[in-house]
Amino acid sequence: MKPNHRPPHRPPGTADAQALLTRAVTHHQNGQLAEAATLYEQVLKRLPRQADALHLSGLIKAQTGALAEGIERIRQAMKADPKQPIFHANLGRLLEAAERWEEAATAFRNAARLAPLDPSPARMEAAVRTRLGQQGPAAQALLRAMALEPADAGSAGDLGDALYDCGQFLPAADWYGRAARLEPHRVLAAFNRGAALRDAGRPDRAEAAFRALAGLAPQMMEPLEQCVQIRQQAGDGAGALAAARRLLTLDPGHSAAVRSLGVSESDPVWLARLVRLDPLADEPVLALAGQLYGRRTAAAERAYRHALALAPASGLALSGLGLARATLGVERATRWSLRAVRVAPGDAALAANAGSAFQLASQPEAALSWHRRALALMPDDTAAWVNIGTLLLDANAAEEAIQPLERARRLDDPGQLALAYSNLGVAWMALGLHGEAVAAFRAALDRAPDDATIRSNMLFCLCFDDGADPVEVFREHRVFERYLPTVPAAPHAVESRDPDRRLRVGYLSPDFQRYPGPGYHFLLPLIEGHDRRAVEVTCYHNDRSRDATTERFQAAADRWRDVAALSDEDLDHRIRQDRIDILVDAGGHMSRNRMPLVARGPAPLQVSLPLYPNTTGLSAVDYQIADPRVAPPGADALHVEKLIRLPGCVLCYRPAESGFAPPDRPPMERNGHVTFGSFNNITKVNAATIALWARLLALVPTARLVLKWRGLGSGGGADRRLLAAFARHGIGAERLELRGITPDPYQDYLTIDVALDPVFANGGTTICDALWMGVPVLNQSGPTKIGRWGATMLDAVGMADLVTRDDDGYLAQGVRLASDRGFLDAQREGLRERMRRSALMDEAGYARAVEAGYRTAWRRWCAGLPPAAFDVVDGEGRA
C-alpha cells in the first residue's frame, strides 16, 4: 500500500487571502478606499492576525474619520509583526493627528531604532519633541538625522532652532551657519545665525553676520534693524539713530526703521507712526501705550485696549490698562490689574502695578498687599519699596515712610532713584524738617531735572523753610519754567476786545471739593458770588475725586470741565476752544497742580489766586490777587506777577456746615488751666515754632498744648518725633495732647482757649476755623507771604492786637491771654459775629472787588497795555 502523504501545513484560505490582499492594495493605491477596506476586512476574516491587512485597514479607518480605530488596528499589526518600522512610523503619524504627542514621539523613536539608516523617523520624532517643548531630545534626534544625511539643510536649521531654544547659542549659530552654507538662499538660517551670536554675547560677530546678510538680501530690512539694535545696546546711540534714518531713506514706511527711532528717541510720535504702519503688531502698541501713560493717559488707555485686542492674554497690556483706567478714575479699574497677575502670577512688576492701581483707586490695604507680593517675588524691587513709602505718606505716616524710601534709595535703581528722593523730600517736609526735605528734592532733580512735579514740590517746601533766603526762593521759582518743554506761542481766539463785555473767566483747581484742600472755604464763595451779568464762569476740575461740594461747584459754574485726565496739550486746546478771557489758577505749585499747562499761556490773561503762598514764577501769569497786608510795599519785587491789591482781604472765608458753636465760657473754667492749641499741618510746626511754644509753656506752667493733625495721636513715628522735640526743651509729654483729625474739623476747638499760630509759616484755614469757633489766634507776622496770612486775616476781623512782631511779643501776649481773664474774654466775646460782619466773610464785597480787578486787567489788555500793579478802590465794582 502507498503511504498516506499530506502537503505541508498552511492555514485554510491563505492563498485566497493573499489574492484578496493584493487586490485591496491596488484599490488602496488607486484611492478606492471603500473597496480596499472591504477587501481588507475579508482578508482579516480569513487571517485575523494578518499584519499588513491590519496596518493598511488601520490607515483607511484613520483616513475616513475613525482615527481611534485606526490607531488600534495598527497597534494590532505591531503585535502581529513588531519589527516593521513602517508600522511604528505610521502609528506615530496617527497619534500626531490625535494630538497624543508623547505616544507619537515614542512611536517615531521606535521606528528609528528599527530603521537605523533612515533619517526620516528621527526628523519626525524631532518635530514632535519640539511641539512638546522638549528641545533637548529634539536636538538629539536631529543630530542622529544629520549623521545619516549631512547635507540636509532643513534639518541643520531645525537643529539650530532646537539648540537655540535650549540656550546653547554658539552651537546653534554653527548649525545655522551650516544650513546657510548648504543652501545660500536660506536667508532665515543666516538671520538666525546672527541672532544666536547676538544672544551668545558676541555682538561684533553678530553685527558682521547681519551685515553680510544685508548684502545677500538687500531688500530685507530686518538685518539692518538688528544692526541698529546692537549699536543701541552698545551705547552707540548716534550710530543707531543714523542707521535707522538710513533705513527710512530706503523705505519711508518701513516699520523696523520707525520702531528703532521710536525706541531710541522715546518719542510717542514715532511709535504712533509705527502703529499706523503695522496696526496688527502688539509690541509697538504696548510701547506706545507706555510712552503715553503719564503724558496723555486717556490716549494710553486706548492704546492698551488696542494691544489687548491683538494679544488678549498679555499681562503687560492688562496691567497697563488697569493703571491707566485707575489714573483716569474709572470704576473697577483694578479688575484689569487682577487679570494681569492671574496671567503671570510670578511677575513682580505686574504685582507692583496692581498695587499702584489699587493705590490710585484709594484702596490702600489691597495696594499694600500687592506691593508686598511684589517684594516677595523680588526683594530688591525698588518700585515696590517706593510705592510702599508712598502708601505710608498717603496714610499720613511720614515717619514710617522714611525707612522703605531709604531702602529704595540705597538700591540705587536709576529708573526709580529720582522718585525715591522726591518722596523722601515729601516725608521730611511733612515732618517739618524742611532743610532735609529740600536736600532730598535737589538730589531728585539732579537725576530728573525736567520733572515738573518734583520741582514744584521743592518750591512749595522752600515756602516753609525759615532758613531759606526769600530772594533765592524767588530765583528758584523763576528757574522753574526753564525746565519746561518749549511750546510755540499760539494766538488766542477771544470773542472780542470789547473792554466792557461779559468776561469769560476760567478757574483751574484740584480743590473743587470739601477735602483735602481749601477750595470749599475760599473758592466756593467767590464762584457762587460772581455777578453772572459781568462774568461767565468755567470750572476746570483737575482731580478725579468728587463729593457733595463738587456738585455745588458744578451747579455754580456756567460750564464744567473735568480735566484731570487731559494732557497739557489737550487742556491748552480745550481752554482756547472755550475762548477763556482770564484763566485763574488756584493751585500754584501745590499738589495736583498744572503749572506746565499755565506756562503755555492758554488764555490772554492769567491770574494767580494765592492759595499757594508765593509767586508762581511763571512769565505767563500776568497778575496775582493780594491785599496791602499780605503784600506790603516791597513785596512786588519778589513776584513775577503784577499785584492786584484788594481793599479788604486777599481771601474770603465761608465756614463749613457744623453742629458745633462757640461755647459760652472758655474751656479753662472747667479744666482749671488754660489750653493752647494748634490744628495746623505739622509741616508748619518747625524747630523755631516748637522752641517758642516750649518757652510759652514754661512761662505758663499749668498750661497744656493740644496739637491736632492727620496721623497724630496714633502713637506712631510723628508722635514720637514731636514729643522728643518738646522734651529737648524741657516740656514733658504730660503737657501735650496729640490728636488725629475728626469728621467735623470744628469739634476740637471747643476744648481750647487760645489757638497758637506757627511762626514763619502761618495758618490759613485753621486761623479762620478757630476764629469762627470763638477762639482767638496768637500770631507772629513774618518776612514772607506765608508769614503774613495771620496779619491780614486777624486785622480784617479787628484783632490786630494778637499779631506780634517777634518772639518776645508773642510770648508776652501768650502769657497775657493765659493769665488775664478779662483780656481773654474780650478777645473771645462775640467773635463769631464780629467775624461774620468783617471783610474776611464779606462774600458779596469780595466778589465785586475781584471782578473789579479782573475788569481793570482786561481793559488794559484790550488797550494793548502791559500788565501793571494796581489797587482796587474800596467799593469798586459794586452796583
PDB file of C-alpha atoms in Angstrom, residues 68 91 123 146 177 208 210 220 234 273 447 458 467 491 511 514 535 552 654 689 707 747 816:
ATOM      1  CA  ALA A  68      -9.086  55.838  17.281  1.00  0.00           C
ATOM      2  CA  LEU A  91       1.328  54.808  14.188  1.00  0.00           C
ATOM      3  CA  ARG A 123      13.218  64.044  11.871  1.00  0.00           C
ATOM      4  CA  MET A 146      22.222  64.817  10.406  1.00  0.00           C
ATOM      5  CA  GLY A 177      25.734  78.681   9.525  1.00  0.00           C
ATOM      6  CA  ALA A 208      29.063  91.129  10.926  1.00  0.00           C
ATOM      7  CA  PHE A 210      23.724  90.707   9.847  1.00  0.00           C
ATOM      8  CA  MET A 220      15.485  92.513   3.646  1.00  0.00           C
ATOM      9  CA  ALA A 234      26.486  99.008  22.781  1.00  0.00           C
ATOM     10  CA  ARG A 273       3.631 106.155  13.242  1.00  0.00           C
ATOM     11  CA  ARG A 447      18.645 112.888  38.410  1.00  0.00           C
ATOM     12  CA  MET A 458      10.730 121.655  46.181  1.00  0.00           C
ATOM     13  CA  GLY A 467      16.402 129.135  56.688  1.00  0.00           C
ATOM     14  CA  PRO A 491      -2.900 133.107  19.177  1.00  0.00           C
ATOM     15  CA  ASP A 511      -9.881 121.636  45.099  1.00  0.00           C
ATOM     16  CA  ARG A 514     -14.627 119.659  50.688  1.00  0.00           C
ATOM     17  CA  VAL A 535     -18.764 137.142  34.447  1.00  0.00           C
ATOM     18  CA  ARG A 552     -22.164 122.679  44.423  1.00  0.00           C
ATOM     19  CA  ARG A 654     -17.009 130.573  54.209  1.00  0.00           C
ATOM     20  CA  THR A 689       7.907 127.139  66.426  1.00  0.00           C
ATOM     21  CA  LEU A 707      -1.671 119.505  68.589  1.00  0.00           C
ATOM     22  CA  GLN A 747     -15.260 119.899  67.138  1.00  0.00           C
ATOM     23  CA  ARG A 816      -1.448 137.720  78.905  1.00  0.00           C
TER      24      ARG A 816
END
